[in-house]
């Protein structure tokens, strides 16, 4: 049985008032203790995002009155990374693409470095007394598969190494996360470069940014409006949403608006939610995604947080109407109104009355819809869409594929976090 998020629970854990009270209490406790503020950073050496993030650790410590404590961690458990090979391949490719935009370096070697390099890197990291500095240096040797360089570093035994990584992994789980490249500060999590601006803003609000220092990172933005090129070329963006995904919900409006800003045709290819495909989603992952979706929604001005979880029958019912809605050019409107009701307004969507409201808001006729709803025709295309995602090393939602005029893939990415890069790739393809 899939875990269902209730309106009461979501209202509590996503409440801005609760967050403010929690932050004030933790800040007061810190000040009363007289201890220097501490930011925990969880580093996974074979994770590309950890290698990118490690490159800013010394600057972070230099610009803020904090102590950065680096904890070494193992890879995520299978329930948190159900498509591990796809995750590895995609992470390398994505890290290499975003690195220049952050003035950092990462080269995708095309495969994970050797097990021998990883073993040496882990032993070397476990021996380091200055991990904020050593993490990036050792990582550079690891990602270059330079066993000779790694072999010349100080190391501890295999047993000591396993103990250090086990302790870091256990602490991460206790505090409530599952990924590498994550920061933890006074009760809240920040993943990688994409969420580091939130941490920096919070540190600044707490008066911890040193005088004269600027923020290291910033949220990436997409290029401005781009008119049709003189040659009349148009590309295709394939959008892979899930009706039960918080990240999809907050990406829906911006994604549907892309053809109004760039010369692209948008094709929607919905997929079944992970939990409805019997893939596990651990509680700490569900909780982080909800909280992360809320702060992202607040940042970009998208309503989110009053939730009646549409898992199960509501998803099946809206998917059963999708092809019919698409024939009328309203497939996107159907999914957006469904998402708004379920994830922003706390309205029930699975009943006839709920689906009637979804259709009405999307400009669709309920009398006709009522004769179509609950068919099983959608099951085939939903699975085809999922398999196409996997071919591009994508597994989560929302995902995107950029295709040229011949249907060849130019770029593929996961998440609303990469819409800005998708826009850059559109410009590159049309003007390069």
PDB file of C-alpha atoms in Angstrom, residues 86-315:
ATOM      1  CA  UNK A  86      21.122   5.332 -14.643  1.00  0.00           C
ATOM      2  CA  UNK A  87      21.835   7.593 -11.668  1.00  0.00           C
ATOM      3  CA  UNK A  88      25.590   7.173 -12.083  1.00  0.00           C
ATOM      4  CA  UNK A  89      25.529   7.808 -15.826  1.00  0.00           C
ATOM      5  CA  UNK A  90      23.214  10.784 -15.614  1.00  0.00           C
ATOM      6  CA  UNK A  91      25.029  12.352 -12.655  1.00  0.00           C
ATOM      7  CA  UNK A  92      28.374  12.312 -14.457  1.00  0.00           C
ATOM      8  CA  UNK A  93      26.884  13.848 -17.584  1.00  0.00           C
ATOM      9  CA  UNK A  94      24.908  16.467 -15.681  1.00  0.00           C
ATOM     10  CA  UNK A  95      27.802  17.463 -13.416  1.00  0.00           C
ATOM     11  CA  UNK A  96      30.038  18.020 -16.438  1.00  0.00           C
ATOM     12  CA  UNK A  97      27.409  20.244 -18.078  1.00  0.00           C
ATOM     13  CA  UNK A  98      26.616  22.433 -15.071  1.00  0.00           C
ATOM     14  CA  UNK A  99      30.199  22.825 -13.790  1.00  0.00           C
ATOM     15  CA  UNK A 100      31.184  25.718 -16.127  1.00  0.00           C
ATOM     16  CA  UNK A 101      28.119  27.724 -15.111  1.00  0.00           C
ATOM     17  CA  UNK A 102      29.395  27.606 -11.517  1.00  0.00           C
ATOM     18  CA  UNK A 103      33.032  28.266 -12.493  1.00  0.00           C
ATOM     19  CA  UNK A 104      33.947  24.758 -11.353  1.00  0.00           C
ATOM     20  CA  UNK A 105      35.475  21.771 -13.123  1.00  0.00           C
ATOM     21  CA  UNK A 106      34.307  18.241 -13.782  1.00  0.00           C
ATOM     22  CA  UNK A 107      34.965  15.992 -16.753  1.00  0.00           C
ATOM     23  CA  UNK A 108      32.782  12.966 -17.399  1.00  0.00           C
ATOM     24  CA  UNK A 109      35.158  10.023 -17.886  1.00  0.00           C
ATOM     25  CA  UNK A 110      32.357   8.042 -19.547  1.00  0.00           C
ATOM     26  CA  UNK A 111      32.258   5.484 -16.773  1.00  0.00           C
ATOM     27  CA  UNK A 112      32.838   5.227 -13.052  1.00  0.00           C
ATOM     28  CA  UNK A 113      36.560   5.090 -12.158  1.00  0.00           C
ATOM     29  CA  UNK A 114      37.993   1.733 -11.149  1.00  0.00           C
ATOM     30  CA  UNK A 115      37.190   0.012  -7.873  1.00  0.00           C
ATOM     31  CA  UNK A 116      40.895   0.248  -7.064  1.00  0.00           C
ATOM     32  CA  UNK A 117      40.774   4.050  -7.343  1.00  0.00           C
ATOM     33  CA  UNK A 118      37.676   4.232  -5.182  1.00  0.00           C
ATOM     34  CA  UNK A 119      39.241   2.082  -2.490  1.00  0.00           C
ATOM     35  CA  UNK A 120      42.365   4.262  -2.401  1.00  0.00           C
ATOM     36  CA  UNK A 121      40.324   7.480  -2.409  1.00  0.00           C
ATOM     37  CA  UNK A 122      38.198   6.284   0.499  1.00  0.00           C
ATOM     38  CA  UNK A 123      41.277   5.320   2.532  1.00  0.00           C
ATOM     39  CA  UNK A 124      42.931   8.650   1.771  1.00  0.00           C
ATOM     40  CA  UNK A 125      39.837  10.670   2.695  1.00  0.00           C
ATOM     41  CA  UNK A 126      39.437   8.753   5.938  1.00  0.00           C
ATOM     42  CA  UNK A 127      43.032   9.642   6.847  1.00  0.00           C
ATOM     43  CA  UNK A 128      42.725  13.374   6.131  1.00  0.00           C
ATOM     44  CA  UNK A 129      42.764  15.921   8.945  1.00  0.00           C
ATOM     45  CA  UNK A 130      41.593  18.716   6.611  1.00  0.00           C
ATOM     46  CA  UNK A 131      38.693  17.324   4.616  1.00  0.00           C
ATOM     47  CA  UNK A 132      37.292  20.671   3.398  1.00  0.00           C
ATOM     48  CA  UNK A 133      40.536  21.052   1.431  1.00  0.00           C
ATOM     49  CA  UNK A 134      41.357  17.404   0.750  1.00  0.00           C
ATOM     50  CA  UNK A 135      37.945  16.297  -0.534  1.00  0.00           C
ATOM     51  CA  UNK A 136      38.275  18.105  -3.870  1.00  0.00           C
ATOM     52  CA  UNK A 137      41.970  17.260  -4.307  1.00  0.00           C
ATOM     53  CA  UNK A 138      41.525  13.555  -3.629  1.00  0.00           C
ATOM     54  CA  UNK A 139      38.372  13.594  -5.737  1.00  0.00           C
ATOM     55  CA  UNK A 140      40.254  15.039  -8.695  1.00  0.00           C
ATOM     56  CA  UNK A 141      42.704  12.132  -8.562  1.00  0.00           C
ATOM     57  CA  UNK A 142      39.851   9.647  -8.187  1.00  0.00           C
ATOM     58  CA  UNK A 143      37.845  10.974 -11.137  1.00  0.00           C
ATOM     59  CA  UNK A 144      41.042  10.897 -13.224  1.00  0.00           C
ATOM     60  CA  UNK A 145      41.487   7.258 -12.153  1.00  0.00           C
ATOM     61  CA  UNK A 146      45.015   8.229 -11.062  1.00  0.00           C
ATOM     62  CA  UNK A 147      45.890   5.350  -8.757  1.00  0.00           C
ATOM     63  CA  UNK A 148      49.560   6.374  -8.683  1.00  0.00           C
ATOM     64  CA  UNK A 149      48.710   9.794  -7.269  1.00  0.00           C
ATOM     65  CA  UNK A 150      46.246   8.338  -4.803  1.00  0.00           C
ATOM     66  CA  UNK A 151      48.758   5.725  -3.700  1.00  0.00           C
ATOM     67  CA  UNK A 152      51.150   8.492  -2.647  1.00  0.00           C
ATOM     68  CA  UNK A 153      48.691  10.034  -0.175  1.00  0.00           C
ATOM     69  CA  UNK A 154      48.462   9.184   3.520  1.00  0.00           C
ATOM     70  CA  UNK A 155      45.984   6.408   4.237  1.00  0.00           C
ATOM     71  CA  UNK A 156      44.388   4.475   7.049  1.00  0.00           C
ATOM     72  CA  UNK A 157      43.530   0.791   7.089  1.00  0.00           C
ATOM     73  CA  UNK A 158      40.525  -0.722   5.346  1.00  0.00           C
ATOM     74  CA  UNK A 159      38.882  -1.392   8.712  1.00  0.00           C
ATOM     75  CA  UNK A 160      39.343   2.197   9.873  1.00  0.00           C
ATOM     76  CA  UNK A 161      38.043   3.470   6.541  1.00  0.00           C
ATOM     77  CA  UNK A 162      34.895   1.367   6.720  1.00  0.00           C
ATOM     78  CA  UNK A 163      34.275   2.542  10.274  1.00  0.00           C
ATOM     79  CA  UNK A 164      34.592   6.231   9.301  1.00  0.00           C
ATOM     80  CA  UNK A 165      32.242   5.854   6.329  1.00  0.00           C
ATOM     81  CA  UNK A 166      29.796   3.758   8.325  1.00  0.00           C
ATOM     82  CA  UNK A 167      29.629   6.399  11.065  1.00  0.00           C
ATOM     83  CA  UNK A 168      29.049   9.192   8.547  1.00  0.00           C
ATOM     84  CA  UNK A 169      26.361   7.212   6.758  1.00  0.00           C
ATOM     85  CA  UNK A 170      24.621   6.411  10.032  1.00  0.00           C
ATOM     86  CA  UNK A 171      24.660  10.067  11.091  1.00  0.00           C
ATOM     87  CA  UNK A 172      23.198  11.158   7.754  1.00  0.00           C
ATOM     88  CA  UNK A 173      20.350   8.659   8.123  1.00  0.00           C
ATOM     89  CA  UNK A 174      19.716   9.685  11.729  1.00  0.00           C
ATOM     90  CA  UNK A 175      19.454  13.332  10.719  1.00  0.00           C
ATOM     91  CA  UNK A 176      17.113  12.429   7.860  1.00  0.00           C
ATOM     92  CA  UNK A 177      18.800  12.215   4.461  1.00  0.00           C
ATOM     93  CA  UNK A 178      20.056   9.648   1.976  1.00  0.00           C
ATOM     94  CA  UNK A 179      22.262  11.420  -0.626  1.00  0.00           C
ATOM     95  CA  UNK A 180      25.828  12.635  -0.855  1.00  0.00           C
ATOM     96  CA  UNK A 181      26.732  16.287  -1.534  1.00  0.00           C
ATOM     97  CA  UNK A 182      24.303  17.367   1.183  1.00  0.00           C
ATOM     98  CA  UNK A 183      24.638  20.089   3.808  1.00  0.00           C
ATOM     99  CA  UNK A 184      22.854  20.054   7.163  1.00  0.00           C
ATOM    100  CA  UNK A 185      22.490  23.156   9.296  1.00  0.00           C
ATOM    101  CA  UNK A 186      20.300  23.436  12.375  1.00  0.00           C
ATOM    102  CA  UNK A 187      17.571  21.059  11.276  1.00  0.00           C
ATOM    103  CA  UNK A 188      17.448  21.713   7.522  1.00  0.00           C
ATOM    104  CA  UNK A 189      18.984  20.020   4.477  1.00  0.00           C
ATOM    105  CA  UNK A 190      20.550  21.523   1.346  1.00  0.00           C
ATOM    106  CA  UNK A 191      21.546  19.304  -1.587  1.00  0.00           C
ATOM    107  CA  UNK A 192      24.545  20.218  -3.700  1.00  0.00           C
ATOM    108  CA  UNK A 193      25.125  23.396  -5.671  1.00  0.00           C
ATOM    109  CA  UNK A 194      21.446  23.636  -6.591  1.00  0.00           C
ATOM    110  CA  UNK A 195      20.422  24.245  -2.971  1.00  0.00           C
ATOM    111  CA  UNK A 196      23.587  25.872  -1.625  1.00  0.00           C
ATOM    112  CA  UNK A 197      22.147  29.384  -2.241  1.00  0.00           C
ATOM    113  CA  UNK A 198      19.439  28.590   0.321  1.00  0.00           C
ATOM    114  CA  UNK A 199      22.096  27.703   2.892  1.00  0.00           C
ATOM    115  CA  UNK A 200      24.080  30.839   2.131  1.00  0.00           C
ATOM    116  CA  UNK A 201      20.963  32.990   2.455  1.00  0.00           C
ATOM    117  CA  UNK A 202      20.158  31.402   5.787  1.00  0.00           C
ATOM    118  CA  UNK A 203      23.696  31.894   7.092  1.00  0.00           C
ATOM    119  CA  UNK A 204      23.563  35.534   6.013  1.00  0.00           C
ATOM    120  CA  UNK A 205      20.204  36.044   7.742  1.00  0.00           C
ATOM    121  CA  UNK A 206      21.766  34.601  10.896  1.00  0.00           C
ATOM    122  CA  UNK A 207      24.502  37.241  10.692  1.00  0.00           C
ATOM    123  CA  UNK A 208      27.195  34.687   9.910  1.00  0.00           C
ATOM    124  CA  UNK A 209      28.469  36.071   6.599  1.00  0.00           C
ATOM    125  CA  UNK A 210      31.773  37.831   7.167  1.00  0.00           C
ATOM    126  CA  UNK A 211      32.044  41.524   6.381  1.00  0.00           C
ATOM    127  CA  UNK A 212      32.939  42.269   2.772  1.00  0.00           C
ATOM    128  CA  UNK A 213      32.249  38.719   1.588  1.00  0.00           C
ATOM    129  CA  UNK A 214      29.829  37.914  -1.191  1.00  0.00           C
ATOM    130  CA  UNK A 215      27.658  34.870  -1.703  1.00  0.00           C
ATOM    131  CA  UNK A 216      29.498  32.035  -3.481  1.00  0.00           C
ATOM    132  CA  UNK A 217      26.611  30.557  -5.419  1.00  0.00           C
ATOM    133  CA  UNK A 218      23.415  31.826  -7.014  1.00  0.00           C
ATOM    134  CA  UNK A 219      20.313  30.246  -8.474  1.00  0.00           C
ATOM    135  CA  UNK A 220      20.758  29.723 -12.196  1.00  0.00           C
ATOM    136  CA  UNK A 221      18.313  31.463 -14.516  1.00  0.00           C
ATOM    137  CA  UNK A 222      17.240  30.614 -18.024  1.00  0.00           C
ATOM    138  CA  UNK A 223      17.994  32.866 -21.018  1.00  0.00           C
ATOM    139  CA  UNK A 224      15.513  35.523 -22.004  1.00  0.00           C
ATOM    140  CA  UNK A 225      12.796  35.117 -24.635  1.00  0.00           C
ATOM    141  CA  UNK A 226      14.057  33.743 -27.930  1.00  0.00           C
ATOM    142  CA  UNK A 227      12.123  34.368 -31.137  1.00  0.00           C
ATOM    143  CA  UNK A 228      12.001  31.953 -34.045  1.00  0.00           C
ATOM    144  CA  UNK A 229      15.300  31.766 -35.953  1.00  0.00           C
ATOM    145  CA  UNK A 230      15.390  33.052 -39.517  1.00  0.00           C
ATOM    146  CA  UNK A 231      15.630  29.508 -40.860  1.00  0.00           C
ATOM    147  CA  UNK A 232      12.285  28.655 -39.254  1.00  0.00           C
ATOM    148  CA  UNK A 233      13.657  25.700 -37.292  1.00  0.00           C
ATOM    149  CA  UNK A 234      11.691  24.411 -34.335  1.00  0.00           C
ATOM    150  CA  UNK A 235      12.798  21.815 -31.843  1.00  0.00           C
ATOM    151  CA  UNK A 236      10.710  19.452 -29.727  1.00  0.00           C
ATOM    152  CA  UNK A 237      10.737  19.266 -25.944  1.00  0.00           C
ATOM    153  CA  UNK A 238       9.358  16.039 -24.517  1.00  0.00           C
ATOM    154  CA  UNK A 239       8.049  16.492 -20.979  1.00  0.00           C
ATOM    155  CA  UNK A 240       7.729  13.438 -18.711  1.00  0.00           C
ATOM    156  CA  UNK A 241       5.474  14.347 -15.764  1.00  0.00           C
ATOM    157  CA  UNK A 242       3.840  12.290 -13.045  1.00  0.00           C
ATOM    158  CA  UNK A 243       0.515  13.333 -11.589  1.00  0.00           C
ATOM    159  CA  UNK A 244       1.702  12.277  -8.125  1.00  0.00           C
ATOM    160  CA  UNK A 245       5.014  14.167  -8.122  1.00  0.00           C
ATOM    161  CA  UNK A 246       5.502  17.350  -6.058  1.00  0.00           C
ATOM    162  CA  UNK A 247       8.423  18.308  -8.292  1.00  0.00           C
ATOM    163  CA  UNK A 248       6.198  17.897 -11.358  1.00  0.00           C
ATOM    164  CA  UNK A 249       3.502  20.034  -9.763  1.00  0.00           C
ATOM    165  CA  UNK A 250       5.814  23.003  -9.219  1.00  0.00           C
ATOM    166  CA  UNK A 251       7.318  22.644 -12.721  1.00  0.00           C
ATOM    167  CA  UNK A 252       4.040  22.391 -14.606  1.00  0.00           C
ATOM    168  CA  UNK A 253       3.286  26.065 -15.262  1.00  0.00           C
ATOM    169  CA  UNK A 254       6.823  26.971 -16.327  1.00  0.00           C
ATOM    170  CA  UNK A 255       7.091  23.926 -18.580  1.00  0.00           C
ATOM    171  CA  UNK A 256       3.772  24.533 -20.333  1.00  0.00           C
ATOM    172  CA  UNK A 257       4.914  28.120 -20.932  1.00  0.00           C
ATOM    173  CA  UNK A 258       8.156  27.160 -22.717  1.00  0.00           C
ATOM    174  CA  UNK A 259       6.698  27.368 -26.279  1.00  0.00           C
ATOM    175  CA  UNK A 260       5.771  30.979 -25.525  1.00  0.00           C
ATOM    176  CA  UNK A 261       9.441  31.815 -24.960  1.00  0.00           C
ATOM    177  CA  UNK A 262      11.376  29.522 -27.288  1.00  0.00           C
ATOM    178  CA  UNK A 263      10.783  28.037 -30.769  1.00  0.00           C
ATOM    179  CA  UNK A 264       9.849  24.571 -29.512  1.00  0.00           C
ATOM    180  CA  UNK A 265       6.937  22.201 -29.728  1.00  0.00           C
ATOM    181  CA  UNK A 266       6.009  20.647 -26.377  1.00  0.00           C
ATOM    182  CA  UNK A 267       5.006  16.982 -26.181  1.00  0.00           C
ATOM    183  CA  UNK A 268       3.668  15.605 -22.895  1.00  0.00           C
ATOM    184  CA  UNK A 269       4.515  11.986 -22.035  1.00  0.00           C
ATOM    185  CA  UNK A 270       3.135  11.155 -18.564  1.00  0.00           C
ATOM    186  CA  UNK A 271       4.505   8.229 -16.572  1.00  0.00           C
ATOM    187  CA  UNK A 272       3.185   6.242 -13.642  1.00  0.00           C
ATOM    188  CA  UNK A 273       4.483   7.360 -10.218  1.00  0.00           C
ATOM    189  CA  UNK A 274       7.300   5.286  -8.708  1.00  0.00           C
ATOM    190  CA  UNK A 275       5.203   4.113  -5.755  1.00  0.00           C
ATOM    191  CA  UNK A 276       2.537   2.851  -8.159  1.00  0.00           C
ATOM    192  CA  UNK A 277       5.220   0.804  -9.939  1.00  0.00           C
ATOM    193  CA  UNK A 278       6.139  -0.944  -6.670  1.00  0.00           C
ATOM    194  CA  UNK A 279       9.379   1.022  -6.342  1.00  0.00           C
ATOM    195  CA  UNK A 280      10.147   1.927  -2.720  1.00  0.00           C
ATOM    196  CA  UNK A 281      10.363   5.541  -1.612  1.00  0.00           C
ATOM    197  CA  UNK A 282      11.744   5.680   1.955  1.00  0.00           C
ATOM    198  CA  UNK A 283      10.123   8.070   4.462  1.00  0.00           C
ATOM    199  CA  UNK A 284      13.167  10.355   4.699  1.00  0.00           C
ATOM    200  CA  UNK A 285      13.132  10.754   0.915  1.00  0.00           C
ATOM    201  CA  UNK A 286       9.410  11.580   0.859  1.00  0.00           C
ATOM    202  CA  UNK A 287       9.840  14.144   3.623  1.00  0.00           C
ATOM    203  CA  UNK A 288      12.824  15.841   2.008  1.00  0.00           C
ATOM    204  CA  UNK A 289      11.085  16.049  -1.377  1.00  0.00           C
ATOM    205  CA  UNK A 290       8.018  17.684   0.160  1.00  0.00           C
ATOM    206  CA  UNK A 291      10.042  20.272   2.066  1.00  0.00           C
ATOM    207  CA  UNK A 292      12.321  20.931  -0.877  1.00  0.00           C
ATOM    208  CA  UNK A 293       9.345  21.331  -3.211  1.00  0.00           C
ATOM    209  CA  UNK A 294       7.798  23.849  -0.830  1.00  0.00           C
ATOM    210  CA  UNK A 295      10.846  26.110  -0.654  1.00  0.00           C
ATOM    211  CA  UNK A 296      11.352  25.913  -4.426  1.00  0.00           C
ATOM    212  CA  UNK A 297       7.690  26.727  -5.003  1.00  0.00           C
ATOM    213  CA  UNK A 298       7.926  29.715  -2.671  1.00  0.00           C
ATOM    214  CA  UNK A 299      11.058  30.943  -4.444  1.00  0.00           C
ATOM    215  CA  UNK A 300       9.535  30.868  -7.935  1.00  0.00           C
ATOM    216  CA  UNK A 301       6.070  31.993  -6.860  1.00  0.00           C
ATOM    217  CA  UNK A 302       4.124  28.776  -7.428  1.00  0.00           C
ATOM    218  CA  UNK A 303       1.357  27.835  -4.952  1.00  0.00           C
ATOM    219  CA  UNK A 304       2.151  24.593  -3.111  1.00  0.00           C
ATOM    220  CA  UNK A 305       1.599  22.975   0.250  1.00  0.00           C
ATOM    221  CA  UNK A 306      -2.089  22.245   0.822  1.00  0.00           C
ATOM    222  CA  UNK A 307      -1.997  18.602  -0.192  1.00  0.00           C
ATOM    223  CA  UNK A 308      -4.480  15.809  -0.716  1.00  0.00           C
ATOM    224  CA  UNK A 309      -2.238  13.067  -2.063  1.00  0.00           C
ATOM    225  CA  UNK A 310      -3.562  11.795  -5.424  1.00  0.00           C
ATOM    226  CA  UNK A 311      -1.703   8.461  -5.287  1.00  0.00           C
ATOM    227  CA  UNK A 312      -3.636   5.510  -6.674  1.00  0.00           C
ATOM    228  CA  UNK A 313      -7.087   5.911  -8.180  1.00  0.00           C
ATOM    229  CA  UNK A 314      -6.924   9.700  -8.771  1.00  0.00           C
ATOM    230  CA  UNK A 315      -3.796   9.268 -10.908  1.00  0.00           C
TER     231      UNK A 315
END
